Tab-separated table of C-alpha atoms in Angstrom:
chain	number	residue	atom	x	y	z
X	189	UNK	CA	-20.409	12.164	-0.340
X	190	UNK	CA	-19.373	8.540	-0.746
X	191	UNK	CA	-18.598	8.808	-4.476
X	192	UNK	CA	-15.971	11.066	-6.249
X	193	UNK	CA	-16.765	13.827	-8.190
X	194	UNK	CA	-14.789	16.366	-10.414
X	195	UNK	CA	-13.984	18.739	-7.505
X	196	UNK	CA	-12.816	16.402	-5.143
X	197	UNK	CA	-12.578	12.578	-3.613
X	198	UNK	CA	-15.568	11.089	-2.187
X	199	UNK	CA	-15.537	9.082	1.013
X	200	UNK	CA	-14.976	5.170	0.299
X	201	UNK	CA	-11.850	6.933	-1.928
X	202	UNK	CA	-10.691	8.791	0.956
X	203	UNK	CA	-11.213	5.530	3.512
X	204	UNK	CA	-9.643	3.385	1.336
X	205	UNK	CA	-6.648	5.432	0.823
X	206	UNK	CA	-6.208	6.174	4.346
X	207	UNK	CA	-6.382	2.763	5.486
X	208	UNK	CA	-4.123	1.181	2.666
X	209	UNK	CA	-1.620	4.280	3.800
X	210	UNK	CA	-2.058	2.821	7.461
X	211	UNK	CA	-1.362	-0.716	6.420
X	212	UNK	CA	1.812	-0.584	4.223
X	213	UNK	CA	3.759	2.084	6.976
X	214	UNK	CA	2.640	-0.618	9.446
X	215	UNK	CA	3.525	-3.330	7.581
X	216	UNK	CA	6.601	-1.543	6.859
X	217	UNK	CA	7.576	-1.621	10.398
X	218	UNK	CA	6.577	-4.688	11.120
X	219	UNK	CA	8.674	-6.227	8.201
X	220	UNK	CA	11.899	-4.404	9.264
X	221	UNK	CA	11.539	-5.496	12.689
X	222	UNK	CA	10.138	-9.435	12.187
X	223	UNK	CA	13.480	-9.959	10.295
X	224	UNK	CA	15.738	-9.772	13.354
X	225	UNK	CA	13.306	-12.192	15.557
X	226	UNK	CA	15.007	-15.084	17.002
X	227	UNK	CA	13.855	-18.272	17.350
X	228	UNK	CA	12.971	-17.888	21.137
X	229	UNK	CA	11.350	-14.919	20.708
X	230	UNK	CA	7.696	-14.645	21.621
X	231	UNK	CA	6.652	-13.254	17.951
X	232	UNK	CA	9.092	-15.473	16.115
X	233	UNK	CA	5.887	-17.138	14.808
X	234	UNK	CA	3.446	-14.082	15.623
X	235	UNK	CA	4.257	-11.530	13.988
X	236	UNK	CA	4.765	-13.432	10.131
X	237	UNK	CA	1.859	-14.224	10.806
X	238	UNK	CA	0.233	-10.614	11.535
X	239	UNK	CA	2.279	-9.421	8.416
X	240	UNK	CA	0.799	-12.387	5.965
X	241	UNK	CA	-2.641	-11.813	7.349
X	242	UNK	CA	-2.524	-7.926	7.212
X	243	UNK	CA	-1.032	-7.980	3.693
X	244	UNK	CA	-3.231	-10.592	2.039
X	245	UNK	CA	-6.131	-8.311	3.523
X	246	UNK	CA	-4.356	-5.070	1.751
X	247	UNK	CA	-4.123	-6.879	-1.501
X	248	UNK	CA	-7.775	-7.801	-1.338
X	249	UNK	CA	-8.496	-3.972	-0.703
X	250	UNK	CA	-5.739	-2.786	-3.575
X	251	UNK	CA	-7.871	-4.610	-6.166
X	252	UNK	CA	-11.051	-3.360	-4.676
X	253	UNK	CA	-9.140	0.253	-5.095
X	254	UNK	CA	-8.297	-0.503	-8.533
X	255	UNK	CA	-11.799	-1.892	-9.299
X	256	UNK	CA	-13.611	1.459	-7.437
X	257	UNK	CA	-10.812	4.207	-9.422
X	258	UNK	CA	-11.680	2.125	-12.844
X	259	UNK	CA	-15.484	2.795	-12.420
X	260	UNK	CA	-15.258	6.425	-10.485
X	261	UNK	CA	-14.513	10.056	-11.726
X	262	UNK	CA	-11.068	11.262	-11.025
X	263	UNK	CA	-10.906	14.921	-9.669
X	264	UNK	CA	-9.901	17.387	-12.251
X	265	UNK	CA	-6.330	18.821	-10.871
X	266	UNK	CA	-6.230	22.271	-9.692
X	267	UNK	CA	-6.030	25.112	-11.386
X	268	UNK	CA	-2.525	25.570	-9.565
X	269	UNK	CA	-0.859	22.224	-10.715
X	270	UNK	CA	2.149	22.765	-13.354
X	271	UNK	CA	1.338	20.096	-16.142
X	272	UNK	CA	5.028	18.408	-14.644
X	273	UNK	CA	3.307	17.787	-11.184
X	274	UNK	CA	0.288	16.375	-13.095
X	275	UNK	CA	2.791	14.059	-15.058
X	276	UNK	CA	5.223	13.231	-11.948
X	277	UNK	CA	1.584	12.451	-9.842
X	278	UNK	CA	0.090	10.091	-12.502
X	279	UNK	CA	3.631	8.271	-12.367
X	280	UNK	CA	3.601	8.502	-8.665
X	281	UNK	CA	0.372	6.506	-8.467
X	282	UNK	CA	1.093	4.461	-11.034
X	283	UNK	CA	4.598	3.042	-9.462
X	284	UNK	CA	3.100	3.127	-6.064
X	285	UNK	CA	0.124	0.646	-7.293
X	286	UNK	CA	2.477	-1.403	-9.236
X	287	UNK	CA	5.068	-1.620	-6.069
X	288	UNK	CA	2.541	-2.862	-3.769
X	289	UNK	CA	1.120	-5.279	-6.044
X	290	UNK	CA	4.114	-6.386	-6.746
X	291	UNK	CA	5.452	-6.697	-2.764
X	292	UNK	CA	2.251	-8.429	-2.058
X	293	UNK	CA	2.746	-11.209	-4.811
X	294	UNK	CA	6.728	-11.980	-3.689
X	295	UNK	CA	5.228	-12.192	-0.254
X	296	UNK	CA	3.153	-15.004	-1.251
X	297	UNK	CA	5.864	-16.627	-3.177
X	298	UNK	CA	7.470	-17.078	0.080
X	299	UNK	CA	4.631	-18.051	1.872
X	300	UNK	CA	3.772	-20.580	-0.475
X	301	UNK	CA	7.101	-21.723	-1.625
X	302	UNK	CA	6.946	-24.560	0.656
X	303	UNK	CA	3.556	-25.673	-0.339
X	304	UNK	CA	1.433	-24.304	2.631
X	305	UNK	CA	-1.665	-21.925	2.024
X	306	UNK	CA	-1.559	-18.510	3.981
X	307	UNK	CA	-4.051	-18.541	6.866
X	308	UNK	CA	-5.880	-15.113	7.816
X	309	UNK	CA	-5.387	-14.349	10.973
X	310	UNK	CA	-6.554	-18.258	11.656
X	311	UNK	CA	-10.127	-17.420	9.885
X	312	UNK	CA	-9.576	-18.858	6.773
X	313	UNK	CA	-6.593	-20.324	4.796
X	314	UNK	CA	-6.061	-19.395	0.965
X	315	UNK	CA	-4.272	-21.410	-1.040
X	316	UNK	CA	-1.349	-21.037	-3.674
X	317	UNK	CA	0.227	-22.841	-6.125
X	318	UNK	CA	3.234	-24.000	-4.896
X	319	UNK	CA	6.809	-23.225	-5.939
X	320	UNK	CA	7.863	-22.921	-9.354
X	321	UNK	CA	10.989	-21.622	-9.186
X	322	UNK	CA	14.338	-22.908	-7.780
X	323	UNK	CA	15.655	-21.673	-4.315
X	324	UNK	CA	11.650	-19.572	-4.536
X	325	UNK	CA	11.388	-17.913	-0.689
X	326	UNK	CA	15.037	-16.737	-0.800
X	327	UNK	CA	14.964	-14.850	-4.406
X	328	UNK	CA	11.568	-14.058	-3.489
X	329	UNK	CA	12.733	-12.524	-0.220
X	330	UNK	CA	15.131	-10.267	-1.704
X	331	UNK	CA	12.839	-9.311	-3.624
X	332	UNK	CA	10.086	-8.374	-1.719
X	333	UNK	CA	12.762	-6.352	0.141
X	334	UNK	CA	14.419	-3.656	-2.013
X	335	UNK	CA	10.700	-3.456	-3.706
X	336	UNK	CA	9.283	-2.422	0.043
X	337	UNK	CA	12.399	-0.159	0.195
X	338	UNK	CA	11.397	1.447	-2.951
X	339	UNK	CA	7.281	1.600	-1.759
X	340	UNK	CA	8.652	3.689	1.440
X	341	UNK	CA	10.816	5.836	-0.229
X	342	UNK	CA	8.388	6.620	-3.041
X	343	UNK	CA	5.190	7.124	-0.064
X	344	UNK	CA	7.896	9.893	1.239
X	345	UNK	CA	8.162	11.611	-1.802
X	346	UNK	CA	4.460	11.006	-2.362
X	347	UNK	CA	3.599	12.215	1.625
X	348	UNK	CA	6.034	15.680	0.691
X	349	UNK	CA	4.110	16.472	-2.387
X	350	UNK	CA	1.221	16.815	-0.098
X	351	UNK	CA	2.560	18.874	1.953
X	352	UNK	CA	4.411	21.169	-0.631
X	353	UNK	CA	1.017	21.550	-1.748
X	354	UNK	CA	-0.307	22.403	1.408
X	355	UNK	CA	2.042	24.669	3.031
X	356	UNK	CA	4.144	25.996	0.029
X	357	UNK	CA	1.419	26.451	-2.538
X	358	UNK	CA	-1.381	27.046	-0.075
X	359	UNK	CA	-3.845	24.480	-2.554
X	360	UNK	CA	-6.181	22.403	-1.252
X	361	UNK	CA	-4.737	19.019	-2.928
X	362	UNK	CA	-4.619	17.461	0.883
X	363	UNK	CA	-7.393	18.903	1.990
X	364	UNK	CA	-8.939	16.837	-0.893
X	365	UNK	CA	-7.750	13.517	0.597
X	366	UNK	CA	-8.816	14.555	4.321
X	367	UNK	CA	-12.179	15.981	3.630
X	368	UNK	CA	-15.108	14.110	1.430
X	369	UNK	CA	-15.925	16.692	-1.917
X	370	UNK	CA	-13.674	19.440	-1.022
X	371	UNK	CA	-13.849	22.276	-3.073
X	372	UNK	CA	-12.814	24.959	-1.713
């Protein structure tokens, strides 16, 4: 039940998913919203904070997800699955690996580019090289925008495969995210 098998996801993918789902949409939100703070707002420190905190602990978990989907078995697809949603999902989870990897690192480039480590939620700080490019948190910034953009747009398109599958084509292919082993 906790590992994958050829029918269907096992439970530490299914957590893992779920969680790293619930932390970029939150994230997500958060971002959008921390960028109009003002100065005398109550969360004009807070909530960077929250967001550094929050998405060092989802890159931590991303590598663990890589690490865990290197060593497990992938379910076969179904039966059901034209080989261009097989191509357009390996491409799916490809880009939407690479995005937050990449959104993650230009968030520490402008957490660091003044030369201060990021603290976790004041548990422990972890340290980063400082800048090494000119004008670093600004190019970094724009960066880390239009690439969390992109991650939304791309979980929509990933969220309404998953449905297609479930209400058009009547497959289990959600099921198999909701439910350890599902196979039927």
């Amino acid at each position: 039940m906790l590992k994958n098998t050829s029918a269907g996801y096992g439970l530490i993918t299914i957590l893992t998913h779920w969680l790293s789902a619930i932390a970029v949409i939150s994230l997500f939100i958060v971002g959008y919203w921390m960028v109009d703070l003002t100065y005398y707002s109550s969360w004009y420190q807070t909530a960077p904070h929250v967001h550094k905190s929050i998405g060092l602990l989802l890159l931590g978990l991303t590598l663990l997800r890589l690490v865990w989907r290197a060593m497990s078995l992938t379910p076969s697809a179904l039966p059901n699955h034209q080989p261009w949603e097989k191509r357009m999902a390996t491409w799916a989870h490809a880009s939407l690996y690479t995005l937050m990897l990449l959104i993650m690192f230009s968030g520490i480039m402008i957490s660091t580019a003044d030369g201060r480590d990021i603290w976790i939620f004041d548990w422990f700080a972890v340290p980063f090289p400082n800048a090494f490019i000119d004008e670093q948190a600004d190019t970094a910034g724009v960066i880390h925008q239009y690439l969390a953009y992109s991650l939304i747009g791309l979980v929509v398109l990933h969220s309404a495969g998953a449905i297609k599958h479930h209400i058009i084509d009547k497959d289990n292919t959600l099921k198999r995210m909701l439910i350890p082993n599902h196979v039927r």
